[in-house]
Every structure is written in structure tokens, then in C-alpha cells.
Amino acid sequence: MARQPNTVIVLHPVNSAIITLDICLQLDDSLSSIWRKNMARSEDEVAMRTIERLQILLVQQKEGKNSRRMKREDLLKDSQPIHVFGLEIDEHEAEGQATAPTSTTLKTLDTSITNKLFWKRAKEMLIGSTVVKIKYNVPTITSIVPPSALYVGLPALCCGITTLFTSEIGILYEWCLCSTDSREHTNISVISTDAVFTPLEEHLGKNLVLRVSPEGDSGLWTQVDLPPVRAALTPVDRWKHTMAPAEAPVFRVVTYNVLHDEFCSTSAAKRRIYPFATDDILSLEYRQVRILQELLAYRADVICLQECGEKVYRQFFERILHHSGYDGRYTNKNGGVKEGCACFWKRTRFCMNETLVFPLNWTTLQEDHPDLVARLSLYPEFREALEKVTSIGALVLLKDLHTREELIVGNTHLFYHANACHIRLLQVYMLLHKLKIFAASQPSVVLCGDFNFTPTTGGYRLVTKGQTEAEHHSWKKGELFYWGCDRMLGVSTEEMEGVEEAAEEGASSSVPVTQPDKRQPPFEAFRETLSAPLQLRDAYSETGQELPWTNYAMTFREVIDYIFFAPTRLSVLRTVPIPPESELSENVALPNKQYPSDHLALIADLVYTSSSSSSSSSC
């Protein structure tokens, strides 16, 4: 609605037959007598009819109930005269041809022409003796999605803002507190003009209003009522370990698979994988707020997220974490499902120098390891799977602003299938080689992610020991797996069922959908000793914490998430213990009210070793 008194905003979008007049009038000298009205009229209606309707509305506003029985003619007779001034319309435009104004002098406009022609020339309206400005097709906010809930101490924002008559626009925000005085008048006071607003304890239970407006002098604003502010969400005990931030040269790393919304919101996922979880626990609105609270509680310097939806990254995490002091990068997987890996770093601690993103599939294998590809080509099931997997590796080269060290942070989410240990072994092989090339100047290396392999597999052995032998049992999975194989053969991660429904509806995904297939295992399995150019260490293993699980689902509980680091340049000072099983199993499995994903965040404090040397490069 129009913000400024005595202003009419006229909106006529392209291909719309409706013209909207957003009216804000000051009826007397008191600001409390502001009258607002929104009129929607046909573009083909004669302008005189629209003006007469406005005259009638003003009389009805003044006379109140007494005007209800008055005839139209009598209402018009009692109304104030309205004259509209604007740029002159020539004969060509009246016939439908677009022309430039013949003069910049304002003249009384002919009200016998259509609204379509009339209002685009209108600049000023005289209602009695009151001068009213007219603005046509100014930048306008047409819709916003306000936060569904507000919690004390947690940042909130609105998203999904759509606009008219502009493609890129700055937005002005007003978070307002509503109160009612003794005369039942509503008073609105602005308490914040930031895009991101954090309710305080004093706002608990109060009703707020959010007003947004295009930057500039459009005079239009959109207002939405917000739900009452709720009490702060209950913290969990493990957050006590990170009440103080790390101090240089120590830095804190968090890795977290945050459970993509599409994998837990479909009816199939709710029925088969998360039957124990209520809709409010699985709702993205609740989970994203709880994830944010958790991330902020860890006071991390570097955050790596997996299964981060592109939409929730753009509209929520990126904006709120930027407000909280982080910069970030998002990389979508290669498939049709819009989720991927996100990396954030604290701006006061790191700046970004360079990034590298690559698929962990057949294409990268061909480019970087042609000799290996020649041997793998003899195994069609292996090749087909590597051609279709959508996993990616995302590397970020950061500069430590305190120590001047360079730090490479890798983030990934490897292929999920339980019978695909051999696929993941090749994926991490490619990833380690890319890391080595990217780290040519010998900066420190941290590798985070959901690797979907356990400590007994060949993938884990390649990362931590630097070699996986041809005799390793992970290669044997190649006898069972082919793209489209029966997913009942031990598949147990959430991704399978969550995407199945989307795949059935025609979405592209990395999940093999069951199809009739004449192929029958066992197949001949590819076996070869692989050596890695880097040998990393498991942060939790180094601190003596043998984790029982990092993924705590209903039918699958294993360690598949890791923080790896290069011991030549880094060492681990401590890791944050995972919660006791009593907290995870209180509602059967995860997610629950306290933990918003079926994975647990891992947190490690790392420090540069004395053998590290400073670099002269800068951001």
C-alpha cells in the first residue's frame, strides 16, 4: 500500500487487463485520519467512471452509515470535485500508438478516454483543495514470505520477495512492535530496520509487524502481521563445549549433513523412513531454524554442509549467516534434485582466494586418470554407475587473516548406495588427487563431508592409510551393484526413499529407480591397488573418540561423516563429543525436537603446526 499521505500509486503490469490504484489520503490535518484504499479497475473502463467511484468512496468514508441508502447520483452531488492533471495525450496515442509526450506541461486530462491511456499520463490529482501526487508503475513488492515463527535470540528474515517493474531492487525493512493504547488505538513503533531481525527477551509474546518497501521514492510498502515471539529454543548440552570461540592460531571446523527437505517431506519418506517423526519436527521451517541455532552455538570458523537445498541456502542460510559474519559458497550436485554442498567461513578470520568444483564421475576420471579408465572400461556396470553418479567435490582456498596461512577446505557427499563401496573408493581417489593438485603450494588441508563409508571400508583406508589393496573387500561390492539394481539389497540411507517419489514424478536424480533388467549378479569385479597422493587423519579418531555413529536413522546407524586433515601442516586439539544415545533415541531415531537432521554435526578444533610457513598471497 502507499506509504506517503496524499499519494496514488497506479500499477498496470504487462499483459494485465486490470489497473490498480493504491490510494493514501490525509483527510484532515491529523495524521491519525489517514485513509487508504485499493481500487482494481478494468483497463478498458472510461477514466471518468474510475474517478466517480473514488468520489463516492470518499463521501461514504465521510458520511459513514448515513450514506448507505443514498443513490449514486446523490453521492456524486455531495462529493468533492476531482481533477486530474498530466501530460497531454495526442491523437496517435488515443488510437493505440505509443508516442512520446508532446509537452512536459501538466494539463487537465480528458476523462473520456480509457484507464489504459489515462493513468500512464496522470501526474497529479486535485481533490477539492488537496493536491495528490500520482506515480505510475513504480518498483513494487507484490509478495513476501515472512518467517513462520519468531524465537527469542534467533535471527529471522523474510524471503520469497517478488517485485514488479524492476529486476534487481534494494529492499527497505521495518520490523515493528504493535501496541494498543487506552483508547484502543493501535500504535506501531519501528524496532529494527535490518534485513535480519533477532527478537529480544523483551519482545516475548509481543505481536510484531513487518513492513517492506522498494528502495527509493516509490511510496509503496507491503505489510504483514507476524506471529507472537516465542521463547528461545532449548539448548542442548553439547553446545556447552563451544561456548568460547577458538582463538588463532586455532580454528574450529564443523561438518553437518542437514537433511535435504525433499528427502523427508514426501509421503513415501514420512511413511517408510520417518514414521516416528511428526510433521512439525520434519517441517523445513522448524528444522532450518534449529539448524541455524546449532551452527551459531558452535561458533565455528569454517562450516561445511551437505544435503543443503539450493533454495534454503539462497533464501535462508546464506543471508542469515552473512548477517552473522560468514561468507559462503554453494555447489549443487549434478542431478536434477536441487541440493548440494555449502561451505561458510568467518569473515573476520578468513577470506577466499580461489575455488575448484568438479564432478566425481566418469568425466573427471577420463580427464585425470586415462590409464585407469582404459582398465575400467572392461567393466560395463562400473562404468555405467560412474557415468551417472551426481556427486561433486568442492574445494575452497582460504587465507587466514590472523596467521597468513593458506587453508584448503574440501567438502563432499559421496554416492549413497550400500552396495557401492567400490564406487565411493574411486570417488575419494579422484577427490584426493584433486586436493593434491589444488594444494600445490603446500597449504594446510581439511576435508569434510558425508562420505557414506564406514571405517572398515576401502574408501576410509585410502584416505587414512594412503593405499587400498586389490584384495580389499570393498572391491567385492562390484559383483553385486549395477545401476538400477534391486534397492532392497541393504540400501539403508534416507536419500533412497526420499527421492524415489520425485523420480516417479519425472524429476532427474542420482537414485536408481527399479526397472526390469535382465542382468543378474554376480558380475566380475574390478580390483586394483590404489594409492593416494595425500594421507589424511580422522580428527575424531586422533582424539581417541571412537564414534558409534554419526548417522542415526531408524534402520541405519553408522559412522559415515568425517573431518579429515593433513597431519603435515595441522594437528587436532580437541573434538566435541556426540550426544548420548538417550537423547537421540527418545523419539526412536533422528530427527527429533532437539536434533533437526538424521546426521550429527561433527566439530573439531585444529591448529597449524610449527612446520607450517606463512604465505605472501592475499585475498
mmCIF file of C-alpha atoms in Angstrom, residues 374-598:
data_model
loop_
_atom_site.group_PDB
_atom_site.id
_atom_site.type_symbol
_atom_site.label_atom_id
_atom_site.label_comp_id
_atom_site.label_asym_id
_atom_site.label_seq_id
_atom_site.Cartn_x
_atom_site.Cartn_y
_atom_site.Cartn_z
ATOM 1 C CA ALA A 374 41.196 -47.838 -20.006
ATOM 2 C CA ARG A 375 41.210 -50.678 -17.494
ATOM 3 C CA LEU A 376 37.820 -49.802 -16.006
ATOM 4 C CA SER A 377 36.174 -49.730 -19.431
ATOM 5 C CA LEU A 378 36.211 -53.532 -19.394
ATOM 6 C CA TYR A 379 33.643 -53.458 -16.556
ATOM 7 C CA PRO A 380 30.389 -52.057 -18.007
ATOM 8 C CA GLU A 381 28.435 -51.954 -14.730
ATOM 9 C CA PHE A 382 31.214 -49.987 -13.061
ATOM 10 C CA ARG A 383 31.463 -47.558 -15.967
ATOM 11 C CA GLU A 384 27.695 -47.004 -16.189
ATOM 12 C CA ALA A 385 27.484 -46.175 -12.490
ATOM 13 C CA LEU A 386 30.357 -43.702 -12.703
ATOM 14 C CA GLU A 387 28.744 -42.061 -15.720
ATOM 15 C CA LYS A 388 25.501 -41.471 -13.817
ATOM 16 C CA VAL A 389 26.518 -40.581 -10.256
ATOM 17 C CA THR A 390 25.941 -36.936 -9.376
ATOM 18 C CA SER A 391 28.428 -36.466 -6.521
ATOM 19 C CA ILE A 392 30.713 -33.441 -6.589
ATOM 20 C CA GLY A 393 33.835 -32.224 -4.861
ATOM 21 C CA ALA A 394 34.007 -28.578 -3.781
ATOM 22 C CA LEU A 395 37.332 -27.039 -2.731
ATOM 23 C CA VAL A 396 37.884 -23.573 -1.295
ATOM 24 C CA LEU A 397 41.289 -21.959 -0.792
ATOM 25 C CA LEU A 398 41.116 -19.644 2.201
ATOM 26 C CA LYS A 399 43.590 -17.152 3.595
ATOM 27 C CA ASP A 400 43.838 -16.945 7.378
ATOM 28 C CA LEU A 401 43.739 -13.223 8.187
ATOM 29 C CA HIS A 402 45.383 -13.789 11.585
ATOM 30 C CA THR A 403 48.218 -16.182 10.766
ATOM 31 C CA ARG A 404 48.546 -15.523 6.980
ATOM 32 C CA GLU A 405 48.383 -19.296 6.450
ATOM 33 C CA GLU A 406 46.607 -20.752 3.444
ATOM 34 C CA LEU A 407 43.960 -23.366 4.140
ATOM 35 C CA ILE A 408 42.225 -25.653 1.654
ATOM 36 C CA VAL A 409 38.781 -26.814 2.744
ATOM 37 C CA GLY A 410 37.239 -29.711 0.833
ATOM 38 C CA ASN A 411 33.564 -30.635 1.051
ATOM 39 C CA THR A 412 31.756 -33.608 -0.490
ATOM 40 C CA HIS A 413 28.836 -36.022 -0.283
ATOM 41 C CA LEU A 414 29.689 -39.351 -1.897
ATOM 42 C CA PHE A 415 27.308 -41.800 -3.586
ATOM 43 C CA TYR A 416 24.954 -43.355 -1.054
ATOM 44 C CA HIS A 417 24.156 -46.937 -2.150
ATOM 45 C CA ALA A 418 25.032 -49.630 0.397
ATOM 46 C CA ASN A 419 26.469 -51.902 -2.309
ATOM 47 C CA ALA A 420 28.581 -49.158 -3.877
ATOM 48 C CA CYS A 421 31.724 -49.235 -1.715
ATOM 49 C CA HIS A 422 33.775 -49.632 -4.903
ATOM 50 C CA ILE A 423 32.139 -46.527 -6.409
ATOM 51 C CA ARG A 424 32.984 -44.444 -3.356
ATOM 52 C CA LEU A 425 36.527 -45.812 -3.389
ATOM 53 C CA LEU A 426 37.028 -44.405 -6.901
ATOM 54 C CA GLN A 427 35.299 -41.148 -5.955
ATOM 55 C CA VAL A 428 37.566 -40.478 -2.983
ATOM 56 C CA TYR A 429 40.556 -41.483 -5.128
ATOM 57 C CA MET A 430 39.634 -38.711 -7.598
ATOM 58 C CA LEU A 431 38.983 -36.291 -4.748
ATOM 59 C CA LEU A 432 42.371 -36.842 -3.106
ATOM 60 C CA HIS A 433 44.178 -36.334 -6.415
ATOM 61 C CA LYS A 434 42.299 -33.066 -6.999
ATOM 62 C CA LEU A 435 43.200 -31.957 -3.488
ATOM 63 C CA LYS A 436 46.868 -32.684 -4.114
ATOM 64 C CA ILE A 437 46.915 -30.655 -7.338
ATOM 65 C CA PHE A 438 44.992 -27.784 -5.742
ATOM 66 C CA ALA A 439 47.401 -27.823 -2.796
ATOM 67 C CA ALA A 440 50.483 -27.495 -4.993
ATOM 68 C CA SER A 441 51.854 -24.665 -2.848
ATOM 69 C CA GLN A 442 51.544 -26.937 0.215
ATOM 70 C CA PRO A 443 48.829 -25.130 2.185
ATOM 71 C CA SER A 444 47.063 -26.885 5.025
ATOM 72 C CA VAL A 445 44.248 -29.269 4.024
ATOM 73 C CA VAL A 446 40.931 -30.093 5.711
ATOM 74 C CA LEU A 447 38.469 -32.479 4.070
ATOM 75 C CA CYS A 448 34.898 -32.676 5.381
ATOM 76 C CA GLY A 449 31.754 -34.418 4.323
ATOM 77 C CA ASP A 450 29.271 -37.229 4.329
ATOM 78 C CA PHE A 451 31.416 -39.932 2.740
ATOM 79 C CA ASN A 452 28.870 -42.716 3.128
ATOM 80 C CA PHE A 453 31.669 -45.132 4.046
ATOM 81 C CA THR A 454 32.495 -46.689 7.416
ATOM 82 C CA PRO A 455 35.991 -47.026 8.949
ATOM 83 C CA THR A 456 36.307 -50.622 7.701
ATOM 84 C CA THR A 457 35.869 -49.774 4.017
ATOM 85 C CA GLY A 458 38.394 -49.233 1.272
ATOM 86 C CA GLY A 459 37.475 -45.579 0.921
ATOM 87 C CA TYR A 460 38.344 -44.814 4.542
ATOM 88 C CA ARG A 461 41.538 -46.833 4.245
ATOM 89 C CA LEU A 462 42.605 -44.905 1.137
ATOM 90 C CA VAL A 463 42.119 -41.583 2.936
ATOM 91 C CA THR A 464 43.823 -42.527 6.208
ATOM 92 C CA LYS A 465 46.439 -45.090 5.109
ATOM 93 C CA GLY A 466 47.161 -43.800 1.628
ATOM 94 C CA GLN A 467 46.514 -47.138 -0.086
ATOM 95 C CA THR A 468 43.753 -49.684 -0.661
ATOM 96 C CA GLU A 469 44.861 -53.100 -1.859
ATOM 97 C CA ALA A 470 43.319 -55.054 -4.705
ATOM 98 C CA GLU A 471 42.326 -57.729 -2.189
ATOM 99 C CA HIS A 472 40.237 -55.347 -0.083
ATOM 100 C CA HIS A 473 36.653 -56.495 0.451
ATOM 101 C CA SER A 474 35.208 -53.194 -0.818
ATOM 102 C CA TRP A 475 36.023 -54.210 -4.402
ATOM 103 C CA LYS A 476 33.786 -57.250 -3.962
ATOM 104 C CA LYS A 477 30.724 -54.983 -3.969
ATOM 105 C CA GLY A 478 31.276 -54.694 -7.713
ATOM 106 C CA GLU A 479 29.927 -58.228 -8.011
ATOM 107 C CA LEU A 480 26.507 -57.066 -6.769
ATOM 108 C CA PHE A 481 25.985 -53.489 -7.883
ATOM 109 C CA TYR A 482 24.663 -52.204 -11.180
ATOM 110 C CA TRP A 483 22.731 -49.043 -11.985
ATOM 111 C CA GLY A 484 19.085 -49.818 -11.355
ATOM 112 C CA CYS A 485 19.734 -52.871 -9.203
ATOM 113 C CA ASP A 486 17.285 -54.005 -6.566
ATOM 114 C CA ARG A 487 17.496 -51.449 -3.789
ATOM 115 C CA MET A 488 16.400 -53.966 -1.213
ATOM 116 C CA LEU A 489 19.944 -55.298 -1.128
ATOM 117 C CA GLY A 490 20.803 -53.468 2.044
ATOM 118 C CA VAL A 491 20.163 -49.879 0.951
ATOM 119 C CA SER A 492 19.501 -48.037 4.135
ATOM 120 C CA THR A 493 20.142 -44.336 3.813
ATOM 121 C CA GLU A 494 17.465 -41.685 3.747
ATOM 122 C CA GLU A 495 18.273 -40.477 0.263
ATOM 123 C CA MET A 496 16.897 -43.586 -1.440
ATOM 124 C CA GLU A 497 13.252 -43.289 -0.447
ATOM 125 C CA GLY A 498 13.227 -39.530 -0.269
ATOM 126 C CA VAL A 499 13.971 -39.102 -3.942
ATOM 127 C CA GLU A 500 12.009 -42.110 -5.159
ATOM 128 C CA GLU A 501 8.765 -40.205 -5.255
ATOM 129 C CA ALA A 502 10.359 -37.292 -7.095
ATOM 130 C CA ALA A 503 11.856 -39.725 -9.593
ATOM 131 C CA GLU A 504 8.451 -41.288 -10.179
ATOM 132 C CA GLU A 505 7.113 -37.824 -10.939
ATOM 133 C CA GLY A 506 9.739 -37.296 -13.601
ATOM 134 C CA ALA A 507 12.480 -35.500 -11.696
ATOM 135 C CA SER A 508 16.068 -36.344 -12.547
ATOM 136 C CA SER A 509 18.078 -37.726 -9.662
ATOM 137 C CA SER A 510 21.024 -39.879 -8.839
ATOM 138 C CA VAL A 511 18.851 -42.606 -7.372
ATOM 139 C CA PRO A 512 18.490 -45.734 -9.484
ATOM 140 C CA VAL A 513 14.809 -46.476 -9.972
ATOM 141 C CA THR A 514 13.869 -50.121 -10.112
ATOM 142 C CA GLN A 515 13.312 -51.201 -13.723
ATOM 143 C CA PRO A 516 13.045 -54.640 -15.287
ATOM 144 C CA ASP A 517 16.591 -55.715 -16.061
ATOM 145 C CA LYS A 518 17.928 -58.966 -17.407
ATOM 146 C CA ARG A 519 21.322 -58.502 -15.781
ATOM 147 C CA GLN A 520 21.943 -60.800 -12.851
ATOM 148 C CA PRO A 521 24.837 -60.619 -10.395
ATOM 149 C CA PRO A 522 27.405 -61.742 -9.556
ATOM 150 C CA PHE A 523 29.454 -59.776 -12.055
ATOM 151 C CA GLU A 524 33.185 -59.791 -12.491
ATOM 152 C CA ALA A 525 34.504 -57.188 -10.067
ATOM 153 C CA PHE A 526 37.238 -54.686 -10.876
ATOM 154 C CA ARG A 527 40.131 -54.988 -8.423
ATOM 155 C CA GLU A 528 43.254 -52.864 -8.284
ATOM 156 C CA THR A 529 45.576 -51.480 -5.658
ATOM 157 C CA LEU A 530 45.060 -47.721 -5.446
ATOM 158 C CA SER A 531 47.488 -45.274 -3.881
ATOM 159 C CA ALA A 532 46.591 -41.763 -2.753
ATOM 160 C CA PRO A 533 48.859 -38.720 -3.170
ATOM 161 C CA LEU A 534 47.709 -37.461 0.237
ATOM 162 C CA GLN A 535 47.351 -39.279 3.533
ATOM 163 C CA LEU A 536 44.947 -37.632 5.947
ATOM 164 C CA ARG A 537 43.903 -38.288 9.517
ATOM 165 C CA ASP A 538 40.487 -38.609 11.100
ATOM 166 C CA ALA A 539 40.070 -35.833 13.683
ATOM 167 C CA TYR A 540 37.799 -37.842 15.974
ATOM 168 C CA SER A 541 39.980 -40.935 15.787
ATOM 169 C CA GLU A 542 43.056 -38.841 16.620
ATOM 170 C CA THR A 543 41.439 -37.552 19.818
ATOM 171 C CA GLY A 544 40.562 -41.055 20.953
ATOM 172 C CA GLN A 545 36.840 -40.690 20.349
ATOM 173 C CA GLU A 546 35.712 -43.876 18.639
ATOM 174 C CA LEU A 547 32.297 -42.778 17.456
ATOM 175 C CA PRO A 548 29.470 -45.337 17.445
ATOM 176 C CA TRP A 549 27.578 -43.419 14.746
ATOM 177 C CA THR A 550 27.179 -40.090 13.006
ATOM 178 C CA ASN A 551 24.017 -41.074 11.123
ATOM 179 C CA TYR A 552 21.243 -42.185 13.496
ATOM 180 C CA ALA A 553 18.291 -43.260 11.345
ATOM 181 C CA MET A 554 15.591 -45.794 12.131
ATOM 182 C CA THR A 555 17.247 -48.721 10.316
ATOM 183 C CA PHE A 556 20.796 -47.441 9.803
ATOM 184 C CA ARG A 557 23.246 -46.281 12.472
ATOM 185 C CA GLU A 558 26.852 -45.912 11.411
ATOM 186 C CA VAL A 559 29.832 -43.577 11.238
ATOM 187 C CA ILE A 560 29.838 -42.076 7.731
ATOM 188 C CA ASP A 561 30.682 -38.386 8.378
ATOM 189 C CA TYR A 562 34.247 -37.211 8.960
ATOM 190 C CA ILE A 563 36.601 -34.297 9.435
ATOM 191 C CA PHE A 564 39.932 -35.304 7.863
ATOM 192 C CA PHE A 565 43.079 -33.167 7.974
ATOM 193 C CA ALA A 566 46.639 -33.269 6.629
ATOM 194 C CA PRO A 567 48.968 -34.039 9.591
ATOM 195 C CA THR A 568 51.958 -32.460 7.856
ATOM 196 C CA ARG A 569 50.549 -28.979 8.428
ATOM 197 C CA LEU A 570 47.797 -29.389 11.010
ATOM 198 C CA SER A 571 47.027 -31.135 14.271
ATOM 199 C CA VAL A 572 43.774 -31.585 16.165
ATOM 200 C CA LEU A 573 43.453 -30.153 19.667
ATOM 201 C CA ARG A 574 40.031 -31.472 20.532
ATOM 202 C CA THR A 575 36.726 -32.730 19.163
ATOM 203 C CA VAL A 576 33.262 -32.196 20.604
ATOM 204 C CA PRO A 577 31.658 -35.432 21.845
ATOM 205 C CA ILE A 578 28.462 -36.597 20.187
ATOM 206 C CA PRO A 579 25.296 -36.640 22.324
ATOM 207 C CA PRO A 580 24.401 -39.691 24.420
ATOM 208 C CA GLU A 581 22.124 -42.225 22.754
ATOM 209 C CA SER A 582 19.371 -41.414 25.244
ATOM 210 C CA GLU A 583 18.960 -38.006 23.564
ATOM 211 C CA LEU A 584 18.985 -39.478 20.071
ATOM 212 C CA SER A 585 16.582 -42.341 20.722
ATOM 213 C CA GLU A 586 13.998 -40.524 22.820
ATOM 214 C CA ASN A 587 11.700 -40.496 19.785
ATOM 215 C CA VAL A 588 13.091 -43.706 18.183
ATOM 216 C CA ALA A 589 15.620 -42.011 15.885
ATOM 217 C CA LEU A 590 16.589 -38.700 14.321
ATOM 218 C CA PRO A 591 15.400 -36.106 13.591
ATOM 219 C CA ASN A 592 13.680 -35.083 16.810
ATOM 220 C CA LYS A 593 12.862 -31.843 18.608
ATOM 221 C CA GLN A 594 16.473 -31.286 19.664
ATOM 222 C CA TYR A 595 18.326 -32.587 16.615
ATOM 223 C CA PRO A 596 16.920 -31.415 13.251
ATOM 224 C CA SER A 597 18.764 -33.871 10.973
ATOM 225 C CA ASP A 598 19.274 -37.618 10.980
#
